[in-house]
């Protein structure tokens, strides 16, 4: 009668001691199997132990001295087999633990001070390397943000304003005068740096982003009002032209007022345009509504512009709603499928918003330069003697007014585009395919 498969893993040699040509035992190596116990068709016989690696069945009464039980479950085997299995795990970079109960396996060896010191250094460096890398990334972001903040001031208000912002000394006037006259300034003379103003530079970029968010109104308006009331008490009389500090402190209030006025006006105009476009549709199409404003629970959304929004995931829908709330018109295209039918782009408007925000100081400077070239020189040039008599005679003033005019013109242009899209809805039709088999 044949023996069970579990008892045939070892091919025994001949019992005759004088047979020199007797073959050595052949041991099936199971170290390359992902789950060694799954390869067995039956449990070991009673009163028998099975090596986890080589699958050799050994009677309990004749267990070898190197038989090892590294954990409390059924994992056991020859010491050398388990050591080779552990070495394979170490070469693969895997954790040394039992594949059955997942408990860690302890491997002991001779205490070596050099090896222990090397392991200690490796463990400490592995612990601190993510923090060191994060520090380098944060330092790079801080330096880059500081450079951007300085450049933004330079664009918006000019190099003289940047010098006055960074240096708090009477030497600033000497430095500016020397630069205007073309004289060399003594570089050996140290100029004291305004450290609080230097600390503000990295926060200019985040402040610009916050300024363009709807959430920024909740923070910036109270701060600007408090700054105007408490920190400007030294100026008892309101002078003209105002200082740059006073003008910029009032800017959030003016911006919030304009946003609410624009939102009210655009909503009223869009309702009127939809009613006009509805009259231009064919009679059979007037039974259907012109567009569905918002969908719910992932259903498609139709818009008067002719776009259809496919369903979005819950996370994408929440992000789209947040973008629409915070950045308004710039998030209107969130989730709109393009003509080629690609996946809806949820992050595109966010990237456009951030890039436009960081480019804002340069846009203001460009608009201010256009004002300087377009207006008469008496409005944009400083008098030969005496202080400035108008806000446009200073670079920051031209940038501020130019930026405001740019926003108004941009909003008017997009309102006109909305009007065109709404009116063009009556001319839409489905185009036939290029080739189609005729019905017989």
C-alpha positions in Angstrom: 0.0 0.0 0.0 1.4 3.4 -1.0 2.2 5.9 1.8 0.5 9.3 2.0 1.9 12.2 0.0 3.0 14.0 3.2 5.2 11.1 4.1 6.9 10.9 0.7 8.7 14.3 0.8 11.9 12.5 1.9 13.2 9.8 -0.3 15.0 7.5 2.1 18.5 6.0 1.3 19.2 2.3 1.3 19.4 0.7 4.8 22.5 -1.2 3.8 25.4 0.6 5.3 27.8 -1.1 2.8 26.1 0.4 -0.3 28.4 3.1 -1.3 26.3 4.3 -4.2 23.3 4.9 -2.0 21.7 8.3 -3.0 21.5 11.1 -0.4 18.1 12.3 0.9 16.3 14.7 -1.5 14.6 17.5 0.4 11.9 19.5 -1.3 12.8 23.2 -0.7 9.7 25.3 -0.2 11.3 28.7 0.4 10.2 30.1 -3.0 6.6 29.3 -2.3 4.6 32.4 -1.2 2.5 30.4 1.3 4.4 27.2 2.3 1.5 25.6 4.2 -0.8 26.0 1.2 1.3 23.6 -0.9 0.6 20.6 1.4 -2.3 18.4 0.7 -2.7 17.1 4.2 -1.6 17.7 7.8 1.5 15.9 9.2 0.8 12.5 10.8 0.2 12.3 14.5 3.2 12.7 16.8 5.1 14.3 13.8 6.5 17.8 13.2 6.9 19.4 9.8 9.6 21.9 8.8 8.0 25.1 7.6 10.7 25.5 4.9 11.8 22.2 3.6 8.5 20.4 4.5 10.3 17.5 6.1 8.2 15.4 8.5 10.2 14.5 11.7 8.8 12.4 14.6 8.5 14.2 17.8 10.6 11.6 19.6 13.5 12.1 17.2 13.5 15.9 16.9 17.0 17.2 16.0 18.8 19.5 18.4 18.5 22.5 16.1 14.7 22.2 15.8 13.3 25.8 16.3 9.8 27.1 17.2 10.2 31.0 16.7 6.5 31.8 17.6 3.6 30.4 19.4 1.7 29.2 16.3 2.5 26.3 14.0 5.6 27.8 12.5 8.6 25.6 13.2 11.5 24.0 11.4 15.2 23.3 11.2 17.4 26.1 12.5 19.3 26.3 9.2 16.2 26.2 7.1 14.6 29.1 9.0 17.9 31.1 8.9 18.0 30.8 5.1 14.3 31.8 5.0 15.1 34.8 7.2 18.1 35.7 4.9 15.8 35.6 1.9 13.4 38.0 3.6 16.3 40.4 4.5 17.5 40.4 0.9 14.0 41.3 -0.3 13.7 44.0 2.3 10.7 42.4 3.9 9.8 42.5 7.6 10.9 39.4 9.5 7.6 38.1 10.9 5.6 34.9 10.9 3.5 34.5 7.8 0.7 32.8 9.7 0.2 34.8 12.9 2.2 37.9 11.8 4.1 38.1 15.0 7.7 39.3 14.8 10.5 36.7 14.7 13.5 37.5 16.9 17.0 36.6 15.5 19.9 36.7 17.9 23.5 36.8 17.1 26.9 37.5 18.7 27.1 41.0 20.2 29.4 43.1 18.0 29.9 46.7 19.1 30.7 47.9 15.5 27.6 46.3 14.1 25.5 47.7 16.8 26.8 51.2 16.3 26.2 50.9 12.6 22.7 49.7 13.1 22.1 52.6 15.6 23.3 55.2 13.2 21.2 53.7 10.4 18.1 53.7 12.5 18.6 57.3 13.7 19.3 58.5 10.2 16.3 56.7 8.8 14.2 58.4 11.5 15.6 61.9 10.8 16.0 61.8 7.1 12.3 62.6 6.3 12.5 65.5 8.7 15.7 66.7 7.1 14.2 66.4 3.6 11.1 68.3 4.8 13.3 71.0 6.2 15.1 71.5 2.9 11.8 71.6 1.0 10.3 74.1 3.5 13.5 76.2 3.3 13.4 76.3 -0.4 9.7 77.2 -0.4 10.4 80.0 2.2 13.3 81.4 0.2 11.3 81.2 -3.1 8.3 82.9 -1.4 10.5 85.6 0.0 12.0 86.3 -3.5 8.6 86.4 -5.0 7.4 88.8 -2.3 10.3 91.2 -3.0 9.7 90.9 -6.7 6.0 91.6 -6.3 6.7 94.8 -4.4 9.2 95.8 -7.1 6.6 95.2 -9.9 3.8 96.9 -8.1 5.4 99.9 -6.5 8.9 100.1 -8.0 12.5 99.6 -6.8 12.5 102.7 -4.5 9.5 101.4 -2.6 11.1 98.0 -2.2 14.3 99.7 -0.8 12.2 101.7 1.6 10.3 98.6 2.7 13.4 96.5 3.4 15.7 99.2 4.8 14.8 101.3 7.9 17.4 104.0 8.0 18.1 107.5 6.9 20.7 105.9 4.5 17.8 104.9 2.3 17.4 108.5 1.0 21.2 108.7 0.4 21.1 105.4 -1.5 18.2 106.5 -3.6 19.7 109.8 -4.4 23.0 108.2 -5.3 21.3 105.8 -7.6 19.4 108.6 -9.3 22.5 110.7 -9.8 24.5 107.7 -11.0 27.0 107.9 -8.2 28.5 104.8 -6.5 27.3 104.1 -3.0 29.8 103.0 -0.4 29.2 99.3 -0.2 31.4 99.0 2.9 28.8 100.9 4.8 26.3 98.4 6.3 22.6 99.3 5.9 20.4 98.2 8.7 17.6 95.8 7.5 14.0 96.1 8.7 13.6 92.6 10.1 9.8 92.7 10.6 9.4 93.8 7.0 11.8 91.0 5.9 9.6 88.5 7.8 6.5 89.7 5.9 8.0 88.9 2.4 7.2 85.1 2.5 3.5 85.9 3.3 2.8 88.1 0.4 2.0 85.2 -2.0 -0.4 83.5 0.5 -2.0 87.0 1.2 -2.6 87.4 -2.5 -4.3 84.0 -2.7 -6.4 84.8 0.4 -7.3 88.2 -1.0 -8.9 86.6 -4.1 -10.9 84.0 -2.1 -14.4 84.7 -0.8 -13.1 83.5 2.6 -10.5 86.3 2.5 -13.3 88.9 3.1 -13.9 87.5 6.5 -10.3 88.0 7.5 -9.0 90.9 5.5 -11.9 93.4 6.0 -11.7 93.4 9.8 -8.0 93.6 9.7 -8.0 96.5 7.2 -10.6 98.4 9.2 -8.7 97.9 12.4 -5.5 99.0 10.7 -7.1 102.1 9.4 -8.7 103.1 12.7 -5.9 102.3 15.2 -2.6 102.5 13.3 -3.3 105.6 11.3 -4.2 107.9 14.2 -1.1 109.9 13.6 -2.6 111.3 10.4 -5.3 113.5 11.9 -6.3 115.0 8.5 -7.0 112.9 5.5 -4.6 114.2 2.8 -4.6 113.8 -0.9 -3.1 111.8 -2.5 -3.4 109.2 0.2 -0.4 107.1 1.3 0.1 103.7 0.0 -0.6 102.2 3.4 -4.0 103.9 3.7 -5.0 103.1 0.1 -4.1 99.4 0.5 -5.8 99.2 3.9 -9.1 100.4 2.2 -8.7 98.1 -0.8 -10.3 94.9 0.8 -13.5 96.9 1.6 -13.7 98.4 -1.9 -13.0 94.9 -3.4 -15.8 93.2 -1.4 -18.3 96.0 -2.3 -17.5 95.6 -6.0 -17.8 91.8 -5.8 -21.3 92.0 -4.3 -22.4 94.6 -6.8 -21.0 92.5 -9.7 -22.7 89.4 -8.4 -26.0 91.1 -8.1 -25.8 92.7 -11.6 -24.6 89.5 -13.3 -27.3 87.4 -11.8 -30.0 89.8 -12.9 -28.6 90.1 -16.4 -28.3 86.3 -16.8 -32.0 85.8 -15.9 -33.0 88.4 -18.5 -30.8 86.8 -21.2 -32.2 83.4 -20.5 -35.7 84.7 -21.0 -34.7 86.4 -24.2 -33.0 83.2 -25.5 -36.0 81.1 -24.6 -38.1 83.2 -27.0 -35.6 82.6 -29.8 -35.9 78.8 -29.6 -38.3 76.8 -31.9 -41.8 76.3 -30.7 -41.3 72.6 -30.0 -38.2 73.3 -28.0 -39.8 75.8 -25.7 -41.4 73.1 -23.6 -38.0 72.1 -22.3 -36.2 74.4 -19.8 -33.2 76.2 -21.2 -30.8 74.8 -18.6 -30.6 73.1 -15.3 -28.6 75.2 -12.9 -27.2 72.5 -10.7 -27.5 68.8 -10.6 -27.9 66.6 -7.5 -26.6 63.2 -6.6 -24.3 63.0 -9.6 -26.9 63.5 -12.3 -25.9 65.3 -15.5 -26.1 69.1 -15.6 -27.2 71.0 -18.7 -26.2 74.7 -19.1 -27.3 77.4 -21.6 -23.8 77.4 -23.0 -24.4 74.0 -24.4 -22.2 72.0 -22.1 -23.2 68.8 -20.3 -21.5 67.9 -17.0 -21.0 64.2 -16.4 -21.4 62.8 -12.9 -18.6 63.6 -10.5 -17.4 61.6 -7.5 -18.4 62.9 -4.1 -14.9 64.3 -3.4 -14.7 66.0 -6.8 -18.2 67.4 -6.4 -17.3 68.8 -3.0 -14.1 70.3 -4.4 -16.0 71.8 -7.4 -18.6 73.3 -5.0 -15.9 74.8 -2.8 -14.1 76.3 -5.8 -17.3 77.7 -7.2 -18.0 79.3 -3.8 -14.5 80.7 -3.3 -13.4 81.8 -6.7 -16.7 82.4 -8.4 -16.7 82.8 -12.1 -13.3 81.2 -12.5 -14.7 77.8 -11.4 -17.6 77.7 -13.7 -15.9 75.3 -16.0 -15.2 72.7 -13.3 -16.3 69.3 -14.4 -17.2 70.3 -18.0 -16.3 67.7 -20.5 -14.3 69.0 -23.4 -15.2 68.3 -27.1 -13.0 65.2 -27.2 -14.8 63.7 -24.3 -11.9 63.4 -21.9 -12.2 63.1 -18.2 -13.6 66.2 -16.5 -10.8 68.5 -15.1 -11.5 69.4 -11.6 -8.1 70.9 -10.7 -7.7 72.9 -13.9 -9.6 76.0 -12.6 -7.7 75.8 -9.3 -4.3 75.8 -11.1 -5.5 78.7 -13.3 -6.6 80.6 -10.2 -3.3 80.2 -8.4 -1.3 81.1 -11.5 -3.4 84.2 -12.1 -3.1 85.2 -8.5 0.7 85.0 -8.6 0.8 86.9 -11.9 -1.4 89.7 -10.4 1.3 92.1 -9.4 2.8 92.0 -12.9 -0.6 92.5 -14.5 -1.2 95.6 -12.3 2.2 96.9 -13.3 1.5 96.4 -17.0 -1.9 98.1 -16.7 -0.3 101.0 -14.8 2.3 101.4 -17.5 -0.5 101.5 -20.1 -2.1 104.3 -18.1 1.2 106.2 -18.0 1.5 106.0 -21.8 -2.1 106.8 -22.5 -2.8 109.7 -20.1 -1.4 113.2 -20.4 1.9 113.7 -18.7 0.5 116.2 -16.1 -1.6 113.4 -14.6 1.1 110.7 -14.4 4.3 112.7 -13.9 5.5 114.2 -10.6 5.9 118.0 -10.4 9.4 119.3 -10.7 9.2 120.6 -7.1 6.9 119.7 -4.2 5.0 116.6 -3.4 2.8 114.6 -5.7 -0.6 116.0 -6.4 -2.3 112.9 -7.7 -2.4 109.1 -7.1 -1.4 108.4 -10.7 1.9 110.3 -10.3 3.2 107.4 -8.2 4.0 104.0 -9.5 2.0 102.1 -6.8 -1.0 104.4 -7.5 -0.9 103.6 -11.3 -0.6 99.9 -10.5 -3.5 100.0 -8.1 -5.8 101.9 -10.4 -4.6 99.9 -13.5 -5.3 96.6 -11.7 -8.8 97.8 -10.7 -9.6 98.9 -14.3 -8.3 95.5 -15.6 -10.7 93.7 -13.2 -13.7 95.8 -14.4 -12.9 95.3 -18.1 -12.3 91.6 -17.6 -15.6 91.1 -15.8 -17.4 93.1 -18.5 -15.8 91.0 -21.2 -16.9 87.7 -19.6 -20.4 89.0 -19.1 -20.5 89.8 -22.8 -19.2 86.2 -23.6 -22.0 84.8 -21.4 -24.5 86.9 -23.3 -23.2 85.6 -26.6 -23.3 82.0 -25.5 -26.8 82.4 -24.2 -28.1 84.0 -27.4 -26.3 81.4 -29.6 -28.2 78.6 -28.1 -31.1 79.1 -30.5 -28.7 78.2 -33.4 -27.6 74.9 -32.1 -28.3 71.7 -34.0 -27.0 68.1 -34.1 -24.6 67.5 -36.9 -25.0 64.3 -38.9 -22.2 61.7 -38.9 -19.6 61.7 -41.8 -20.5 58.1 -42.9 -23.5 56.0 -42.1 -24.8 52.8 -43.8 -28.1 53.5 -45.5 -31.0 51.4 -44.3 -32.3 48.9 -46.9 
